[in-house]
Amino acid sequence: MWEWSEDYTPEELMVVCGAREIKDGDVLIVGSGMPLIAASLAKRTHAPGCTMLLESGVVDAQPRRSPQNVADCCLTPGAASVHSFFEMMATHLQSGHIDIGFLAGSQVDKYGNINSTCIGDYYRPELRLPGSGGASPIGCLARRVLIMMRQAKHRFVSRVDYITTPGYLDGPGARERAGLPPNTGPVAVISTMGLFRFDSETKEMYLESHHPHTTVAEVIENTDWELKVSPAVKPTPLPSEEEIRLIRQELDPQGMLRRVLR
Amino acid sequence: MNKLMNMDEAITRFVHSGDMVYLGGYGCRCVSSASHEIIRQGLRGLTLVRCSLSDETDWLIGAGCVSRLLTSIVSLGVGMGLGAAFRRAMEQGIPNKVEMEDYTNLSLPMMLMAGSLGIPCIPVKEMWGSDLLKFTSFLGKDKFKIISCPFTSQSLMMVPAINPDVAIIHVQQADAEGNAQVWGMEGDCELGAKASGKVIVTAERIISREAIGRDPNRTIMPGFRVDAVVEEPWGSHPLAVTGFYDIDQEFRLMYREASETIEGFEGFMNEWVYDVRDRPGYVAHYQEKYGIERLEGLKAAPYFSPSVNYGY
């Protein structure tokens, strides 16, 4: 059995939490940075049969350095297939072949709706954000969505300023009523402070575990609504020494993950 | 027909103020040098189209060439974030107000596909429940329509075809007629070119028609659909071209930092766009400033594909 590692950064623990959500055989669509490292970690440990897709059109990328972005040329040599947005988004995602989509954003709310479009009014934004990219269709059409975000009160809000990517909208049944496929939606939110899931009845986000370097009270303090907490709440299991070694030595040797998130 | 010309002539003849312009490239094969020429020619009121608009869009917006964006996302990428010129235009109307119609990396390629197919619209299975439906920009009620499927009676989300006036794509190689070949990530380049009225192909190298025929499966745009061909080595810099050169992240970070202020943006534009005549002038300035070694250091390492037998 592996030894547990006390020496980890919050971002490394997020990556490990992301990897733990992946089952062997899953087909994943990931972005660069944490999701790519999480998927690579799962593939190197408990899920060797998972397949990683990048929205830039790459299947089973074998990068030999930390990619700068999903369109980094280092993702091409060695891949199983390289094509286009159309192939990835339409022929693999829209047709229902993606198990897991990893997403991030600037705001998330208690129903797992994500905003990556604007802060403030859409027409006169205080802060204009990049926009959907592939996030919205991934959030609409992947069977399970994992959200990775830094925890802060202005990021975990009761209602996002703009729904770029629909989560459970305003509660149970809302996705289906809006026209989205059944049995899709966010299953977990992984933040710098904790791991959250969605209540099967109310579809509201609740705290399942707090990372060992934080407390439940701290997570609540950094959430802008009355956060529900699992009665069985516990500290998030630590990463293993092997997981940390793989991340630092093999999956992200340039420390891109540590730099990007600072 | 020989369509070879220089960048100045290609932009003068085929891109006009007020046009809807498809800009090829995504991380690699970006139309950087063509964008610089558009800026030098002072074109105004352009509508830019593509998924994942990036560096070139920030330059064009900051230089005042752009009125509208028809896109899915505008970002310089991980670790770089939002373009400063894009934010100034969207938030403060500097140098002019820019309207953005928000779509996604699914709907936009589908709209280009509809354009390339000569059909008026196409269904997509997304955007339901999102605020992409609640807020529209310059397309107004024509951003999408919901209809009943004639076969299943289910609600269908229809998005309109896009037919840009002109597409500019940067490719690894083309011949003088415009047969254009790419490898590596495609973005939505092929659909964008096939949906557009006119097509400008800029290429890292010009090869013979015979050489095109050695690997015809790699041609994404046949010459009969192309209007202009420009030989433009380093045409994507500071973005990459698979098999030719890597991304110049240091240069991009320099722009990112400079563009934080209007003065910094203008200084960058003067040095790298207005004060150089063309791409060879830009490359010469780069070599003079940073040395030939830095440019050489960006060149791609060999990772060749084994050849395939097209014989019969």
Short mmCIF file of N, CA and C in Angstrom, two decimals, chain A residues 32 55-56 58 64-65 68-73 75-78 82-86 89-90 94-95 117 122-123 125-134 136-137 140-141 161-166 169 178-180 256 260, chain B residues 26-28 51-52 72-75 77-79 82 86-87 90-91 97 100 102-106 109-110 113 123-132 135-137 184-188 191 240-242 246-247 249 252 303:
data_model
loop_
_atom_site.label_atom_id
_atom_site.label_comp_id
_atom_site.label_asym_id
_atom_site.label_seq_id
_atom_site.Cartn_x
_atom_site.Cartn_y
_atom_site.Cartn_z
N SER A 32 -6.23 21.96 -20.89
CA SER A 32 -4.86 21.86 -20.39
C SER A 32 -4.84 22.30 -18.93
N GLU A 55 -10.43 19.31 -26.56
CA GLU A 55 -11.41 19.92 -27.45
C GLU A 55 -10.79 20.47 -28.72
N SER A 56 -9.48 20.63 -28.70
CA SER A 56 -8.78 21.07 -29.91
C SER A 56 -8.74 19.99 -30.97
N VAL A 58 -7.73 16.53 -30.39
CA VAL A 58 -6.69 15.52 -30.21
C VAL A 58 -7.22 14.38 -29.35
N ARG A 64 5.20 15.66 -24.43
CA ARG A 64 6.46 15.45 -23.72
C ARG A 64 6.89 16.70 -22.94
N ARG A 65 5.99 17.67 -22.85
CA ARG A 65 6.20 18.80 -21.96
C ARG A 65 4.83 19.24 -21.47
N GLN A 68 1.11 24.47 -23.10
CA GLN A 68 0.77 25.86 -22.76
C GLN A 68 -0.73 26.07 -22.82
N ASN A 69 -1.39 25.33 -23.73
CA ASN A 69 -2.84 25.42 -23.90
C ASN A 69 -3.29 24.20 -24.68
N VAL A 70 -4.62 24.06 -24.89
CA VAL A 70 -5.09 22.83 -25.56
C VAL A 70 -4.71 22.78 -27.03
N ALA A 71 -4.22 23.89 -27.57
CA ALA A 71 -3.82 23.89 -28.97
C ALA A 71 -2.30 23.88 -29.12
N ASP A 72 -1.59 23.59 -28.04
CA ASP A 72 -0.13 23.54 -28.10
C ASP A 72 0.30 22.42 -29.06
N CYS A 73 1.24 22.76 -29.95
CA CYS A 73 1.70 21.78 -30.95
C CYS A 73 2.32 20.53 -30.33
N LEU A 75 1.01 18.63 -28.44
CA LEU A 75 -0.04 17.63 -28.25
C LEU A 75 -0.26 16.78 -29.50
N THR A 76 0.37 17.17 -30.62
CA THR A 76 0.14 16.47 -31.88
C THR A 76 0.98 15.20 -32.04
N PRO A 77 2.32 15.28 -31.96
CA PRO A 77 3.10 14.06 -32.24
C PRO A 77 2.79 12.96 -31.22
N GLY A 78 2.52 11.77 -31.71
CA GLY A 78 2.25 10.65 -30.82
C GLY A 78 0.77 10.42 -30.52
N VAL A 82 -5.75 13.40 -34.69
CA VAL A 82 -5.76 14.87 -34.58
C VAL A 82 -6.66 15.44 -35.66
N HIS A 83 -7.72 16.11 -35.27
CA HIS A 83 -8.58 16.76 -36.25
C HIS A 83 -9.04 18.13 -35.78
N SER A 84 -10.35 18.32 -35.66
CA SER A 84 -10.89 19.68 -35.57
C SER A 84 -11.88 19.82 -34.41
N PHE A 85 -12.29 21.07 -34.18
CA PHE A 85 -13.39 21.32 -33.24
C PHE A 85 -14.63 20.53 -33.63
N PHE A 86 -14.92 20.55 -34.93
CA PHE A 86 -16.12 19.90 -35.41
C PHE A 86 -16.12 18.42 -35.04
N MET A 89 -16.39 18.23 -30.98
CA MET A 89 -17.60 18.77 -30.36
C MET A 89 -18.87 18.17 -30.97
N ALA A 90 -18.86 17.93 -32.27
CA ALA A 90 -20.08 17.46 -32.93
C ALA A 90 -20.11 15.94 -33.01
N GLN A 94 -21.52 15.80 -29.16
CA GLN A 94 -22.96 15.96 -29.40
C GLN A 94 -23.65 14.62 -29.63
N SER A 95 -22.92 13.68 -30.20
CA SER A 95 -23.51 12.37 -30.48
C SER A 95 -23.54 11.48 -29.23
N THR A 117 -18.50 34.15 -18.86
CA THR A 117 -18.81 35.15 -19.89
C THR A 117 -18.65 36.59 -19.42
N TYR A 122 -24.45 41.97 -19.00
CA TYR A 122 -23.87 41.41 -20.23
C TYR A 122 -23.51 42.50 -21.23
N TYR A 123 -24.38 43.51 -21.35
CA TYR A 123 -24.14 44.53 -22.37
C TYR A 123 -23.15 45.61 -21.93
N PRO A 125 -20.45 45.12 -19.32
CA PRO A 125 -19.81 44.30 -18.27
C PRO A 125 -18.78 45.06 -17.44
N GLU A 126 -18.79 44.77 -16.14
CA GLU A 126 -17.69 45.28 -15.30
C GLU A 126 -16.42 44.57 -15.72
N LEU A 127 -16.57 43.28 -15.99
CA LEU A 127 -15.44 42.46 -16.41
C LEU A 127 -15.93 41.54 -17.51
N ARG A 128 -15.40 41.72 -18.71
CA ARG A 128 -15.76 40.82 -19.79
C ARG A 128 -14.82 39.62 -19.72
N LEU A 129 -15.38 38.43 -19.58
CA LEU A 129 -14.59 37.20 -19.50
C LEU A 129 -14.51 36.57 -20.90
N PRO A 130 -13.72 35.50 -21.07
CA PRO A 130 -13.47 35.00 -22.42
C PRO A 130 -14.71 34.51 -23.18
N GLY A 131 -15.65 33.87 -22.48
CA GLY A 131 -16.80 33.28 -23.18
C GLY A 131 -16.82 31.77 -23.01
N SER A 132 -17.72 31.12 -23.73
CA SER A 132 -17.95 29.69 -23.53
C SER A 132 -16.80 28.81 -24.00
N GLY A 133 -16.29 29.08 -25.20
CA GLY A 133 -15.41 28.08 -25.82
C GLY A 133 -16.17 26.78 -25.90
N GLY A 134 -15.54 25.70 -25.45
CA GLY A 134 -16.22 24.41 -25.47
C GLY A 134 -17.00 24.11 -24.20
N SER A 136 -19.75 25.32 -22.60
CA SER A 136 -21.20 25.19 -22.58
C SER A 136 -21.67 23.86 -23.20
N PRO A 137 -21.22 23.53 -24.42
CA PRO A 137 -21.64 22.24 -24.96
C PRO A 137 -21.18 21.05 -24.12
N CYS A 140 -23.54 20.78 -21.33
CA CYS A 140 -24.87 20.33 -21.78
C CYS A 140 -24.89 18.84 -22.07
N LEU A 141 -23.79 18.30 -22.60
CA LEU A 141 -23.87 17.01 -23.28
C LEU A 141 -23.01 15.88 -22.69
N ASP A 161 -23.75 35.49 -12.45
CA ASP A 161 -24.21 36.67 -13.20
C ASP A 161 -24.72 36.28 -14.59
N TYR A 162 -24.19 35.18 -15.12
CA TYR A 162 -24.55 34.76 -16.49
C TYR A 162 -24.34 33.25 -16.53
N ILE A 163 -25.34 32.53 -17.00
CA ILE A 163 -25.18 31.07 -17.10
C ILE A 163 -24.55 30.75 -18.46
N THR A 164 -23.22 30.59 -18.46
CA THR A 164 -22.55 30.16 -19.69
C THR A 164 -22.80 28.68 -19.89
N THR A 165 -22.63 27.92 -18.81
CA THR A 165 -22.74 26.47 -18.86
C THR A 165 -23.82 26.04 -17.87
N PRO A 166 -24.91 25.44 -18.36
CA PRO A 166 -25.96 25.06 -17.43
C PRO A 166 -25.55 23.91 -16.52
N LEU A 169 -29.47 24.36 -13.27
CA LEU A 169 -30.30 25.57 -13.51
C LEU A 169 -30.93 26.05 -12.20
N ALA A 178 -35.58 22.20 -19.71
CA ALA A 178 -34.95 23.17 -20.63
C ALA A 178 -34.60 22.53 -21.97
N GLY A 179 -34.58 21.20 -22.04
CA GLY A 179 -34.29 20.53 -23.31
C GLY A 179 -32.96 19.80 -23.35
N LEU A 180 -32.33 19.66 -22.16
CA LEU A 180 -31.04 18.96 -22.14
C LEU A 180 -31.25 17.46 -21.94
N MET A 256 4.20 23.66 -14.36
CA MET A 256 3.20 24.55 -14.98
C MET A 256 2.00 24.72 -14.05
N VAL A 260 0.76 28.34 -12.92
CA VAL A 260 -0.47 28.88 -13.49
C VAL A 260 -1.44 29.34 -12.42
N TYR B 26 -5.58 28.13 -34.85
CA TYR B 26 -5.97 27.89 -33.46
C TYR B 26 -4.72 27.39 -32.76
N GLY B 27 -4.03 28.27 -32.07
CA GLY B 27 -2.77 27.89 -31.41
C GLY B 27 -1.66 27.75 -32.43
N CYS B 28 -1.97 27.07 -33.52
CA CYS B 28 -1.00 26.99 -34.61
C CYS B 28 -1.66 27.44 -35.91
N CYS B 51 -13.86 30.21 -34.02
CA CYS B 51 -13.83 29.72 -32.64
C CYS B 51 -12.51 30.16 -32.02
N SER B 52 -12.54 30.47 -30.74
CA SER B 52 -11.31 30.72 -30.01
C SER B 52 -10.41 31.76 -30.68
N SER B 72 -16.75 32.14 -30.19
CA SER B 72 -17.11 31.33 -29.04
C SER B 72 -16.36 31.76 -27.78
N ILE B 73 -15.18 32.31 -27.97
CA ILE B 73 -14.32 32.66 -26.83
C ILE B 73 -13.20 33.54 -27.37
N VAL B 74 -12.78 34.50 -26.57
CA VAL B 74 -11.64 35.34 -26.94
C VAL B 74 -10.66 35.27 -25.79
N SER B 75 -9.52 34.66 -26.00
CA SER B 75 -8.58 34.46 -24.91
C SER B 75 -7.19 34.26 -25.46
N GLY B 77 -5.20 32.35 -23.83
CA GLY B 77 -4.85 31.00 -23.41
C GLY B 77 -4.44 30.90 -21.96
N VAL B 78 -4.22 29.65 -21.53
CA VAL B 78 -3.87 29.37 -20.14
C VAL B 78 -2.63 30.16 -19.72
N GLY B 79 -2.69 30.77 -18.57
CA GLY B 79 -1.54 31.49 -18.05
C GLY B 79 -1.40 32.88 -18.65
N LEU B 82 -7.08 37.04 -20.51
CA LEU B 82 -7.80 37.87 -21.47
C LEU B 82 -6.86 38.86 -22.14
N PHE B 86 -8.92 43.65 -26.02
CA PHE B 86 -10.28 43.10 -26.05
C PHE B 86 -11.09 43.63 -24.87
N ARG B 87 -10.49 43.58 -23.68
CA ARG B 87 -11.21 44.05 -22.49
C ARG B 87 -11.48 45.55 -22.56
N MET B 90 -14.42 46.02 -24.93
CA MET B 90 -15.69 45.50 -24.43
C MET B 90 -16.20 46.27 -23.22
N GLU B 91 -15.27 46.70 -22.36
CA GLU B 91 -15.69 47.32 -21.10
C GLU B 91 -15.75 48.84 -21.18
N LYS B 97 -16.25 50.79 -29.60
CA LYS B 97 -17.10 49.73 -29.05
C LYS B 97 -17.08 48.53 -29.98
N MET B 100 -20.05 41.62 -29.47
CA MET B 100 -19.68 40.21 -29.59
C MET B 100 -20.93 39.35 -29.53
N ASP B 102 -22.03 35.81 -28.76
CA ASP B 102 -21.47 34.64 -28.09
C ASP B 102 -22.08 33.34 -28.60
N TYR B 103 -21.27 32.50 -29.17
CA TYR B 103 -21.67 31.11 -29.47
C TYR B 103 -20.69 30.18 -28.76
N THR B 104 -20.57 28.96 -29.23
CA THR B 104 -19.70 27.99 -28.56
C THR B 104 -18.85 27.25 -29.58
N ASN B 105 -17.93 26.42 -29.08
CA ASN B 105 -17.07 25.63 -29.98
C ASN B 105 -17.82 24.48 -30.64
N LEU B 106 -19.10 24.30 -30.30
CA LEU B 106 -19.95 23.38 -31.06
C LEU B 106 -20.78 24.14 -32.09
N PRO B 109 -18.66 26.05 -35.27
CA PRO B 109 -18.26 25.19 -36.39
C PRO B 109 -19.47 24.65 -37.18
N MET B 110 -20.57 24.38 -36.46
CA MET B 110 -21.77 23.90 -37.17
C MET B 110 -22.32 24.99 -38.10
N MET B 113 -20.16 25.09 -40.97
CA MET B 113 -20.46 23.92 -41.80
C MET B 113 -21.70 24.19 -42.65
N PRO B 123 -29.30 22.31 -37.07
CA PRO B 123 -29.66 22.12 -35.65
C PRO B 123 -28.44 21.79 -34.79
N VAL B 124 -28.47 22.23 -33.54
CA VAL B 124 -27.46 21.84 -32.54
C VAL B 124 -28.20 21.40 -31.27
N LYS B 125 -27.57 20.50 -30.51
CA LYS B 125 -28.23 19.96 -29.31
C LYS B 125 -27.72 20.62 -28.03
N GLU B 126 -27.41 21.90 -28.09
CA GLU B 126 -26.82 22.55 -26.92
C GLU B 126 -27.47 23.91 -26.69
N MET B 127 -26.91 24.67 -25.78
CA MET B 127 -27.32 26.03 -25.39
C MET B 127 -28.64 26.05 -24.61
N TRP B 128 -29.41 24.97 -24.61
CA TRP B 128 -30.65 24.92 -23.85
C TRP B 128 -30.38 25.28 -22.38
N GLY B 129 -31.17 26.17 -21.84
CA GLY B 129 -31.04 26.51 -20.42
C GLY B 129 -29.98 27.55 -20.12
N SER B 130 -29.11 27.82 -21.09
CA SER B 130 -28.02 28.77 -20.81
C SER B 130 -28.45 30.20 -21.15
N ASP B 131 -27.67 31.16 -20.67
CA ASP B 131 -27.96 32.57 -20.97
C ASP B 131 -27.51 32.97 -22.37
N LEU B 132 -26.87 32.03 -23.10
CA LEU B 132 -26.56 32.30 -24.50
C LEU B 132 -27.86 32.54 -25.27
N PHE B 135 -29.48 36.38 -23.96
CA PHE B 135 -28.85 37.63 -24.39
C PHE B 135 -28.33 37.47 -25.82
N THR B 136 -28.77 38.37 -26.68
CA THR B 136 -28.24 38.34 -28.05
C THR B 136 -27.59 39.68 -28.32
N SER B 137 -26.72 39.70 -29.32
CA SER B 137 -26.04 40.95 -29.67
C SER B 137 -26.50 41.38 -31.05
N GLY B 184 -1.53 18.55 -38.37
CA GLY B 184 -1.63 19.06 -37.00
C GLY B 184 -3.07 19.50 -36.72
N MET B 185 -3.24 20.26 -35.64
CA MET B 185 -4.60 20.65 -35.24
C MET B 185 -5.23 21.57 -36.28
N GLU B 186 -6.50 21.32 -36.56
CA GLU B 186 -7.16 22.02 -37.67
C GLU B 186 -8.01 23.20 -37.22
N GLY B 187 -8.40 23.26 -35.95
CA GLY B 187 -9.34 24.30 -35.52
C GLY B 187 -10.63 24.18 -36.31
N ASP B 188 -11.09 25.28 -36.92
CA ASP B 188 -12.26 25.18 -37.81
C ASP B 188 -11.92 25.76 -39.19
N LEU B 191 -13.62 24.39 -42.56
CA LEU B 191 -15.02 24.84 -42.68
C LEU B 191 -15.08 26.34 -42.95
N ALA B 240 2.46 29.13 -33.39
CA ALA B 240 3.26 28.04 -33.96
C ALA B 240 2.75 27.59 -35.32
N VAL B 241 3.57 26.80 -35.99
CA VAL B 241 3.12 26.02 -37.15
C VAL B 241 3.72 24.63 -36.99
N THR B 242 2.88 23.63 -36.86
CA THR B 242 3.35 22.25 -36.70
C THR B 242 4.36 21.89 -37.79
N ASP B 246 7.83 26.52 -33.18
CA ASP B 246 7.04 26.42 -31.95
C ASP B 246 6.46 27.80 -31.60
N ILE B 247 5.59 27.79 -30.61
CA ILE B 247 5.02 29.02 -30.09
C ILE B 247 6.15 29.84 -29.42
N GLN B 249 6.46 31.92 -26.66
CA GLN B 249 5.73 32.36 -25.48
C GLN B 249 6.33 33.62 -24.86
N ARG B 252 5.01 36.52 -26.72
CA ARG B 252 3.59 36.73 -26.41
C ARG B 252 3.42 37.38 -25.03
N TYR B 303 10.11 15.15 -36.56
CA TYR B 303 9.24 14.05 -36.11
C TYR B 303 8.43 13.67 -37.35
#
